[in-house]
Coordinates of C-alpha atoms and ligand atoms in Angstrom, one line a residue:
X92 CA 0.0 0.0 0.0
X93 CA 1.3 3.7 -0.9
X94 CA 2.7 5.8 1.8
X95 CA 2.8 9.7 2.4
X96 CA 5.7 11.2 3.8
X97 CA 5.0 14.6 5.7
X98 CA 6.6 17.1 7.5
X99 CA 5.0 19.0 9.9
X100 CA 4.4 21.9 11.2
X101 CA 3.4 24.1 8.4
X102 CA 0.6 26.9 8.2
X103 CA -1.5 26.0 5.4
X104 CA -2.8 29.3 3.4
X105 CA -3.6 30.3 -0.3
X106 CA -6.6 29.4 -2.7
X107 CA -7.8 26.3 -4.2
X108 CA -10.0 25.1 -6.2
X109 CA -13.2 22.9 -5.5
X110 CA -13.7 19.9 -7.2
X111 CA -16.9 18.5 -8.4
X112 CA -18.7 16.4 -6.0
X113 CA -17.9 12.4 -5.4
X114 CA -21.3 11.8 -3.9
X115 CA -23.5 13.8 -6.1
X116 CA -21.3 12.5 -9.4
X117 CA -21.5 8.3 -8.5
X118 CA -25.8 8.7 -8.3
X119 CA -25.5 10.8 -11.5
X120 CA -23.7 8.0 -13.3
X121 CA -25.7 5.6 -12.3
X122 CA -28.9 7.3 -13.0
X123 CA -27.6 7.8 -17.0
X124 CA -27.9 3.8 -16.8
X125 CA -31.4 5.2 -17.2
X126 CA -31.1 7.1 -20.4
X127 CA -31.2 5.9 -24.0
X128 CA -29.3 8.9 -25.4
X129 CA -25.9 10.2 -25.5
X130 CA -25.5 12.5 -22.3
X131 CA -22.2 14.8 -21.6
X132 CA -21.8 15.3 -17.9
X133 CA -19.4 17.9 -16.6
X134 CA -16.8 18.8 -13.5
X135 CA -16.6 14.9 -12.7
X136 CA -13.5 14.4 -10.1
X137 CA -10.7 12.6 -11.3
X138 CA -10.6 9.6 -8.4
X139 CA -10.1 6.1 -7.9
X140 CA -14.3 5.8 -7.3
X141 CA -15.0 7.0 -10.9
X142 CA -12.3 5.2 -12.4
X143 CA -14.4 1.6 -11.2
X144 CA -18.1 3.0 -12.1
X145 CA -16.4 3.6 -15.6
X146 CA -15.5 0.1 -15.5
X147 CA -18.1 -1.2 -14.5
X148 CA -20.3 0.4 -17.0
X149 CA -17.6 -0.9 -20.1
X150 CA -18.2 -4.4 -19.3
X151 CA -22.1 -3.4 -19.3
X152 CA -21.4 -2.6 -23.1
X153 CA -21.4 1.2 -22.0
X154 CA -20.1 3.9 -25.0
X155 CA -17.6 6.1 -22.6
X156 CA -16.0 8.9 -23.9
X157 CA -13.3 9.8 -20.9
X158 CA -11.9 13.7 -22.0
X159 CA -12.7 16.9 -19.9
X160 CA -16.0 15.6 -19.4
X161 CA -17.8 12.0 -19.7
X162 CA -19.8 11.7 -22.8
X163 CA -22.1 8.4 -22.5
X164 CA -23.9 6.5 -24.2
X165 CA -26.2 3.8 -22.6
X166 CA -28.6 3.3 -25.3
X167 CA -27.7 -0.7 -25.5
X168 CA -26.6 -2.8 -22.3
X169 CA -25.5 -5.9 -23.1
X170 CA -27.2 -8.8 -20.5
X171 CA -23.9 -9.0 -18.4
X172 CA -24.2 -9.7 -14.7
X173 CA -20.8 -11.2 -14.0
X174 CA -18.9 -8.2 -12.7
X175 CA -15.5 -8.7 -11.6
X176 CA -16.6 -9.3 -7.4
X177 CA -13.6 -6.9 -6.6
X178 CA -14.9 -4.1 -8.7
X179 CA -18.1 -4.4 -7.0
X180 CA -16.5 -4.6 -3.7
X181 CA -14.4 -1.7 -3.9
X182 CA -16.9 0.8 -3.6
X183 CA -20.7 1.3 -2.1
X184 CA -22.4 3.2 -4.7
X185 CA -22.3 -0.1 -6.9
X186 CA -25.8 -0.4 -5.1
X187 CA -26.9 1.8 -7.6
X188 CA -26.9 -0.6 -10.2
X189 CA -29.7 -2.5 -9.0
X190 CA -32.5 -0.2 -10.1
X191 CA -31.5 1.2 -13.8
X192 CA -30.3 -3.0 -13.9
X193 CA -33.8 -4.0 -13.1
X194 CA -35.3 -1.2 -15.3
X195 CA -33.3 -2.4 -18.3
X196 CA -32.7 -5.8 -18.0
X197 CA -35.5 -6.9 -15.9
X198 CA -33.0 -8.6 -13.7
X199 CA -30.1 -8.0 -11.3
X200 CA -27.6 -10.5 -10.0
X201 CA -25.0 -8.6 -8.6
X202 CA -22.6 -9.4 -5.5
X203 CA -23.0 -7.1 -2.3
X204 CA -21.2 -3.8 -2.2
X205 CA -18.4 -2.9 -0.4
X206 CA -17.4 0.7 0.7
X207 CA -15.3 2.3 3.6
X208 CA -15.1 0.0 6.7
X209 CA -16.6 2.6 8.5
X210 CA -19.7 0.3 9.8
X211 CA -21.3 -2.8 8.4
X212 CA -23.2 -0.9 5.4
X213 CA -26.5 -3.1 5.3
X214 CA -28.7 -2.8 2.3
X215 CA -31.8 -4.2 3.7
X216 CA -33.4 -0.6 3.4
X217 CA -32.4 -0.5 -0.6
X218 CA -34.3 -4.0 -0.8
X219 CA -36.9 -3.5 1.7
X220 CA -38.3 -0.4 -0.7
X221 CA -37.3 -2.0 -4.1
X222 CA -39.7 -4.7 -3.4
X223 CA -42.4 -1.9 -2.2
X224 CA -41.9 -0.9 -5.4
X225 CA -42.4 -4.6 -7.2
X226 CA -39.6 -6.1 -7.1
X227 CA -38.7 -9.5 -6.4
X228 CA -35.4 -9.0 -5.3
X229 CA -33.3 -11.0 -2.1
X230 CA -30.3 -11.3 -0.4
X231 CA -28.4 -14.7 -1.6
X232 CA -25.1 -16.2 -0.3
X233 CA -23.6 -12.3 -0.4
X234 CA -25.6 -11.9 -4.0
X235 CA -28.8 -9.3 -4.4
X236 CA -30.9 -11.3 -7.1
X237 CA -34.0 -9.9 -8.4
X238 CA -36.5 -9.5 -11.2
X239 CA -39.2 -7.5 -12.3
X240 CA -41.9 -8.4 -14.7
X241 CA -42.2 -5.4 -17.0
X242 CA -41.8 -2.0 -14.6
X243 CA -41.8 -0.7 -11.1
X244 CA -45.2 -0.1 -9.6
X245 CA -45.1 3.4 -7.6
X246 CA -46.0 3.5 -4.2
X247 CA -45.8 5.6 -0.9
X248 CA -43.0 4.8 0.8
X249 CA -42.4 6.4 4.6
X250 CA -38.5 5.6 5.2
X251 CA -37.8 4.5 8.6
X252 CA -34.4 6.6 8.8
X253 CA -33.3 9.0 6.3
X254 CA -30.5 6.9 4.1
X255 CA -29.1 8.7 1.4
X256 CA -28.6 5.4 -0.7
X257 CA -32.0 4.0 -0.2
X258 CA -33.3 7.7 -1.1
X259 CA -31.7 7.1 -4.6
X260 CA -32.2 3.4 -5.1
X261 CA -35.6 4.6 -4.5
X262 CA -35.9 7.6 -6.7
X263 CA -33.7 5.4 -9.5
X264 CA -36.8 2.7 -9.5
X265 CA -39.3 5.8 -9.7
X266 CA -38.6 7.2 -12.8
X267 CA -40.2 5.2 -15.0
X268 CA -42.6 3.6 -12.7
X269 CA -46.4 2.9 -13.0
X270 CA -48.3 5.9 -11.1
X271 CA -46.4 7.9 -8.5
X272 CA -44.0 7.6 -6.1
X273 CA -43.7 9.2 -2.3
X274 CA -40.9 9.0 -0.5
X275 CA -41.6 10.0 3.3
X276 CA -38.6 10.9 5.5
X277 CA -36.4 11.0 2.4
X278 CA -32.5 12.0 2.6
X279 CA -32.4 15.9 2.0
X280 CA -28.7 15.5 1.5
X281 CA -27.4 18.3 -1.5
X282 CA -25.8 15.9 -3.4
X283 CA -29.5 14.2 -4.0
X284 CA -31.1 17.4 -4.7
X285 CA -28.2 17.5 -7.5
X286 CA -29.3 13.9 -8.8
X287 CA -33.1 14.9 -8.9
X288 CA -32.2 18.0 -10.9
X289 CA -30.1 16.5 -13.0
X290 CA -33.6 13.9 -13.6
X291 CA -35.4 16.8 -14.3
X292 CA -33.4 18.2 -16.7
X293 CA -33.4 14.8 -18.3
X294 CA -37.0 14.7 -18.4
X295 CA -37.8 12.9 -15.1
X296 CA -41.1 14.4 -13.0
X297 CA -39.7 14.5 -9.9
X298 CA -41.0 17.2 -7.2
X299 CA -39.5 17.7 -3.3
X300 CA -35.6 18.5 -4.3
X301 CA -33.9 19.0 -0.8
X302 CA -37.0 18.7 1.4
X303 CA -38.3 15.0 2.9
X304 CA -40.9 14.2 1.1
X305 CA -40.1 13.9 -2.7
X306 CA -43.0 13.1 -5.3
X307 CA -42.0 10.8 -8.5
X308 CA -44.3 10.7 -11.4
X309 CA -43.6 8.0 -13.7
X310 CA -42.5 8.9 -17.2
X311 CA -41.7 7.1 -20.6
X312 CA -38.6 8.2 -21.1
X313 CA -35.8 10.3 -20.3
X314 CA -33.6 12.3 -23.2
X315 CA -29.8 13.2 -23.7
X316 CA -28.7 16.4 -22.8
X317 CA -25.4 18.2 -20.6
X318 CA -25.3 18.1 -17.0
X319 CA -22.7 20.0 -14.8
X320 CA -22.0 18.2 -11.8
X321 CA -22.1 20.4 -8.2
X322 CA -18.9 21.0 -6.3
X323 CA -18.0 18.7 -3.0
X324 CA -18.5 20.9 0.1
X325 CA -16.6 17.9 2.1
X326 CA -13.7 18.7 -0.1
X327 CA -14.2 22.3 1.0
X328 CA -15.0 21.9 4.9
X329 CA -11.5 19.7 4.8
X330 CA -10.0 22.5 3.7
X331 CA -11.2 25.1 5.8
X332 CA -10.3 22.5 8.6
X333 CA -6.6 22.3 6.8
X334 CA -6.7 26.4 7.6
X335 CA -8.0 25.8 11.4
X336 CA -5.6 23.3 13.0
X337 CA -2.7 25.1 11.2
X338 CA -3.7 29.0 11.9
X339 CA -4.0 29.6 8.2
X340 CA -6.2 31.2 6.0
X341 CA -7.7 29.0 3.1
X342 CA -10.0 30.8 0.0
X343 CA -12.0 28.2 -1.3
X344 CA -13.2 28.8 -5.2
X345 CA -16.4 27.0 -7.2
X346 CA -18.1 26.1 -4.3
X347 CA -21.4 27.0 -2.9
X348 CA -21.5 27.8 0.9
X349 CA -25.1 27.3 1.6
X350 CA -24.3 23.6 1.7
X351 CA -22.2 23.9 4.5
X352 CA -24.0 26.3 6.4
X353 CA -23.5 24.4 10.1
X354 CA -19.9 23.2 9.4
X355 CA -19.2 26.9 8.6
X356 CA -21.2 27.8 12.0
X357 CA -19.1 25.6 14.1
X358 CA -16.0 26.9 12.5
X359 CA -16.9 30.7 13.8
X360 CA -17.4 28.6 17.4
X361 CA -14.1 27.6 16.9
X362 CA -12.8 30.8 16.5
X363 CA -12.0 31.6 13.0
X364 CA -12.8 34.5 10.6
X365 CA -15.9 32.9 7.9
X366 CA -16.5 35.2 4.9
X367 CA -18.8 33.6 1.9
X368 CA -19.8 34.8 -0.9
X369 CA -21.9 32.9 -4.2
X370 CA -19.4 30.5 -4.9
X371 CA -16.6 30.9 -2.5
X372 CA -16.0 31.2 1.2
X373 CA -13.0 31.5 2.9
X374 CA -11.2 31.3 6.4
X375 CA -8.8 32.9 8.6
X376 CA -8.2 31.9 12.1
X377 CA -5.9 35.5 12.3
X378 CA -2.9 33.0 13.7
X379 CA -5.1 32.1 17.0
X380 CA -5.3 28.4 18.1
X381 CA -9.1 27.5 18.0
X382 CA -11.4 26.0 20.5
X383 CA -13.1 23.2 21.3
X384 CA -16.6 22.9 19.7
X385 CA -19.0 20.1 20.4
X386 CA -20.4 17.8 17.1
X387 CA -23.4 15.6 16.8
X388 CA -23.6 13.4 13.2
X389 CA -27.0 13.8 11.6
X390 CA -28.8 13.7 7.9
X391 CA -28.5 17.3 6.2
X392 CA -28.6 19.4 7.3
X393 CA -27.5 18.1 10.5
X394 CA -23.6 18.4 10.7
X395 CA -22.2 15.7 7.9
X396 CA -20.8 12.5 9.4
X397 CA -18.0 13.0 6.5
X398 CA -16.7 16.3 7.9
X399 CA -16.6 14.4 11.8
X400 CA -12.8 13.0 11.5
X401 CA -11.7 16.4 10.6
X402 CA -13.6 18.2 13.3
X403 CA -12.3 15.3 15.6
X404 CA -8.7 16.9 14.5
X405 CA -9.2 20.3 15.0
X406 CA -10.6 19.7 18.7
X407 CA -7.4 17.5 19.7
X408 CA -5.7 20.4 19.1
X409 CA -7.9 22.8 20.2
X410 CA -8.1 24.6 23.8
X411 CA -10.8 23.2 25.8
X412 CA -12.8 20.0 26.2
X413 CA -15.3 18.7 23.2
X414 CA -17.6 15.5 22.7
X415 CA -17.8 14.3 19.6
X416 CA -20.7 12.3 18.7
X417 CA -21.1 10.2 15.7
X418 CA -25.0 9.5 15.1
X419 CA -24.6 7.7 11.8
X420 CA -21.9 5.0 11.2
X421 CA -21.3 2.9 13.9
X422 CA -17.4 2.5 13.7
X423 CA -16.7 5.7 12.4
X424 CA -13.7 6.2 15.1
X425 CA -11.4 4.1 14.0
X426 CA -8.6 6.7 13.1
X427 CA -8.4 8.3 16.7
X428 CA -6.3 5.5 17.7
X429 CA -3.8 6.6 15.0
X430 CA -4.6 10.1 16.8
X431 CA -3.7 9.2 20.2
X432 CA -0.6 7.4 18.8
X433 CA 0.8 11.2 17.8
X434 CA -0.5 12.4 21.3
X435 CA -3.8 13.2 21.0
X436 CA -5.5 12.5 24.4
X437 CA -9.3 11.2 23.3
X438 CA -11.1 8.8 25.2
X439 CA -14.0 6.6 23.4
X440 CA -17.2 5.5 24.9
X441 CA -20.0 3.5 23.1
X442 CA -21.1 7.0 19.8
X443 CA -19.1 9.5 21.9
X444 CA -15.1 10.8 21.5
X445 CA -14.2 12.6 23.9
X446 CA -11.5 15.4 23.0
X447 CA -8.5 17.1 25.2
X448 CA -7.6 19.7 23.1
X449 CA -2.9 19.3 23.6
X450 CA -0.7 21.7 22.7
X451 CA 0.7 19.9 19.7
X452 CA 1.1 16.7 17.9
X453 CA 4.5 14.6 17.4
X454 CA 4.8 13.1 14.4
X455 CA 4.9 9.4 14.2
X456 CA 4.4 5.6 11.8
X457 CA 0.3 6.1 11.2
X458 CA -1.9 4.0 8.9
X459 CA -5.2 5.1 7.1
X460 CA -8.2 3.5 8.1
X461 CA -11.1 4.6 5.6
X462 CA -11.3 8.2 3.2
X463 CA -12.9 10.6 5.5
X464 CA -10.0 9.7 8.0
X465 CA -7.2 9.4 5.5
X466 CA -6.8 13.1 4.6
X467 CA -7.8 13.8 8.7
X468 CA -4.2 12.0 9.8
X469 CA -2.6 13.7 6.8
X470 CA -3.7 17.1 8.0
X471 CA -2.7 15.9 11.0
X472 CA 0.9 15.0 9.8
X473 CA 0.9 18.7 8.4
X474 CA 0.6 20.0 12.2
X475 CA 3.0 17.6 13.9
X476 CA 6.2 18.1 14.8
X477 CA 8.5 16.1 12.4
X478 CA 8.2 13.5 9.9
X479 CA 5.0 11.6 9.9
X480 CA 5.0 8.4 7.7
X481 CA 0.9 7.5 6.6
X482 CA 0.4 4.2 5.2
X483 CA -2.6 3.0 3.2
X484 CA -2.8 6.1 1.8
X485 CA -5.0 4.6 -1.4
X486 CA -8.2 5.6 0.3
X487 CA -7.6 9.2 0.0
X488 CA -7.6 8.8 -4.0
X489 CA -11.0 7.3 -4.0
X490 CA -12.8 11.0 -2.6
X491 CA -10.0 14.3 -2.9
X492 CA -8.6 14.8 -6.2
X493 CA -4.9 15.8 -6.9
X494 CA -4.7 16.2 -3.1
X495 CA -0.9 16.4 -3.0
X496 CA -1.1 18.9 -5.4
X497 CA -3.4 21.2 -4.2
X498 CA -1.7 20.8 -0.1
X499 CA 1.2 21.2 -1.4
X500 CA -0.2 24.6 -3.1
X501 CA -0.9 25.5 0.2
X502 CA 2.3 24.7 2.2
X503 CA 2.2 21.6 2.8
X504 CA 5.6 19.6 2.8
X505 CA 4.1 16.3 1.3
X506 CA 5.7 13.3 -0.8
X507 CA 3.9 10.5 -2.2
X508 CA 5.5 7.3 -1.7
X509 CA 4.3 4.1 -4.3
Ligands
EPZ557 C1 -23.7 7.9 1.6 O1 -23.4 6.6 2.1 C2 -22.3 8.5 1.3 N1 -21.7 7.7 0.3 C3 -21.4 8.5 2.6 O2 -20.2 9.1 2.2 C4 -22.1 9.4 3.6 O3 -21.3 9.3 4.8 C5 -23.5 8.8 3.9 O4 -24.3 8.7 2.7 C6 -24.3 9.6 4.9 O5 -24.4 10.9 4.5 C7 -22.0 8.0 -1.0 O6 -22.8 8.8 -1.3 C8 -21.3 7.1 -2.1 P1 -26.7 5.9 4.2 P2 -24.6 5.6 2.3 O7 -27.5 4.9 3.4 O8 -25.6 5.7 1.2 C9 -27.7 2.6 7.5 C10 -17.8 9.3 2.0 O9 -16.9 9.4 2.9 N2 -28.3 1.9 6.4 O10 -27.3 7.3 4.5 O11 -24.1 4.2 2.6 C11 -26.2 2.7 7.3 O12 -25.5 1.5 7.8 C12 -19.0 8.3 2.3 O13 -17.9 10.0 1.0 C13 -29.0 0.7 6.8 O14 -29.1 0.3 7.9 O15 -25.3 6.1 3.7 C14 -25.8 3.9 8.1 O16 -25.7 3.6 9.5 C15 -18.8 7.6 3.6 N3 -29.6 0.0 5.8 C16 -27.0 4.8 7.9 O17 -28.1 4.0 7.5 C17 -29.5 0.4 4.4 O18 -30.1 -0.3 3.6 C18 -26.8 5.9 6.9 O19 -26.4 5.3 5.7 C19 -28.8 1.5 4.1 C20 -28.2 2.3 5.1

């Protein structure tokens, strides 16, 4: 597995710019499964997540066309279910394929997906509300297998938590379903309201963008068209973290700040100068060590589990005491080990961390546990005193593109080691 090498500590200031988002860009891709004409879809990351959708959409008989932006061309699938297993393995969103699958082939037989070993990633919601929607689709010896006879039948569906994956398994099934389709308690996340309006645009009928109750009326068919994909605020609250812990000042350009509107609240807490504007916000922290601030993990627009490792930084090295409590994922804290290894003093109990903001970090041997975590313990090698060697360093390609280059923009004293 690849190492970074780090040397710590630097300030980390100067601009950079916002990629487009991994979680709003793997629905989208899966959704053009949907779509029988050539799309173009734009601002798509580089990163290792893309790289296996692309992939798997080849050995589906896909048309790809891999330049600035992805032309594709999904007008014929060829009946293909055996995916390499680690392809499907490597990353979560290859859930998605079970709807357009089922739309277009009237089957799926796919094996489970994988994902960050952040907790054990059920899909029992995705097939509990597939087969609301008529499906005949199981769990099999770690295989989802399913049918439908011709087309979804819509229905109302009231969600018994908010997952963002069901939410767009769910809307994925609806499009071309049989009546309409309410979805109680749906996921509000930004990154979905991006999939339904990218639907729309396509010539979906979908109503609720944002809010938690979204209305799908079934149409007969979707057309090509171009599709610019929204930028990832987690790529832009790590970087306004990178500018927190190291008593910088970060400008962050192409992204929008009203989808980070509690991350950038909790960053004032914490002491720092916030100034937004329509697509940029920036931070200063006017060389002052921050404070502690306390996080709860919710669905949007609760604060995002994704930006908790980071915030879990800053307070080790903030002044003051701070819980930390991850709502979400249930093994989410598997990087503040690596923490306490550099001198961090957190203490774990059952959801909760439980911060001591020190004085400082020493740099140390650390190893990468999952992506939200990965760029945390590099941040944190950025801060430390010394060297810091990170290994497993592959999960931060999969969700921050050209990350050395753009820290390194910044500061950082980083070297990628194969
Ligand atoms: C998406 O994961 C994101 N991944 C995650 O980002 C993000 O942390 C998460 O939503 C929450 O916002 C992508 O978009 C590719 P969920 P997902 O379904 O869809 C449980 C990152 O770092 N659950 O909202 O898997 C589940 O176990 C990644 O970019 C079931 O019990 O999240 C979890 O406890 C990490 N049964 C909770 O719901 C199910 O069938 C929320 O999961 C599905 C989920």
């Amino acid at each position: 597995m690849g190492k970074f090498i780090v040397k710590g500590p630097v300030k980390l200031k100067g601009e950079v710019n916002i990629s487009g988002s991994k979680n709003a860009a793997l629905p989208i891709l899966f959704a053009s499964l949907l779509i029988k004409e050539v799309i173009e879809i734009k601002n798509i990351p580089k990163l290792k997540d893309i790289d296996v959708v692309i992939k798997l959409f080849l050995h589906l008989g896909v048309k790809i066309k891999n330049s600035k932006s992805l032309i594709i061309n999904a007008s014929n699938l060829y009946n293909n279910f055996n995916f390499p297993k680690n392809l499907i393995k490597s990353i979560r969103a290859s859930i998605w394929l079970v709807s357009p699958l089922l739309f277009r082939l009237k089957k799926i037989n796919i094996f489970l997906p994988g994902g960050c070993s952040i907790g054990i990633r059920p899909v029992d919601l995705h097939i509990k509300y597939l087969q609301k929607l008529g499906a005949n689709i199981y769990i099999k010896n770690n295989y989802i297998i399913g049918s439908i006879d011709k087309e979804f039948k819509g229905s109302h569906i009231i969600m018994k938590k908010s997952s963002v994956g069901a939410t767009i398994s769910i809307i994925l099934a609806a499009i071309y379903a049989k009546n309409i389709t309410i979805i109680d308690n749906a996921a509000r996340e930004p990154e979905i309201k991006d999939l339904i309006n990218f639907l729309n645009i396509m010539g979906a009928n979908i109503k609720g963008a944002g809010t938690n109750k979204i209305i799908i009326k079934g149409v007969l068919q979707l057309r090509g068209g171009i599709y610019t994909i929204m930028d990832d605020r987690i790529e832009t609250g790590t970087f306004l973290i990178a500018a927190a812990i190291s008593r910088g000042n970060i400008l962050c350009k192409n992204t929008n700040p009203k989808n980070l509107k509690i991350v950038l609240k909790k960053l004032k807490y914490s002491g720092a100068e916030i100034k937004t504007g329509i697509n940029w916000c920036s931070i200063n922290m006017n060389n002052k060590k921050p404070k502690a601030v306390n996080i709860i993990t919710g669905p949007y627009p609760n604060f995002p589990t994704d930006m908790q490792p980071q915030f879990t930084l800053l307070n080790c090295i903030a002044s003051g005491f701070s819980i930390v409590q991850e709502t979400i994922f249930e093994n989410r804290f598997l990087y503040i080990h690596e923490l306490n290894k550099m001198g961090a003093k957190i203490f774990i109990k059952n959801n909760k961390a439980f911060c001591k903001g020190v004085s400082s970090l020493y740099s140390t041997k650390i190893k990468a546990t999952d992506l939200r975590a990965s760029i945390s313990l590099v941040l944190a090698g950025c801060i430390a005193t010394g060297i810091t060697i990170i290994d497993n360093i592959e999960y931060i390609d999969r969700g921050y593109e050209d990350i050395e280059k753009k820290l390194i923009s910044l500061g950082a004293k980083i070297k990628r080691l194969k």
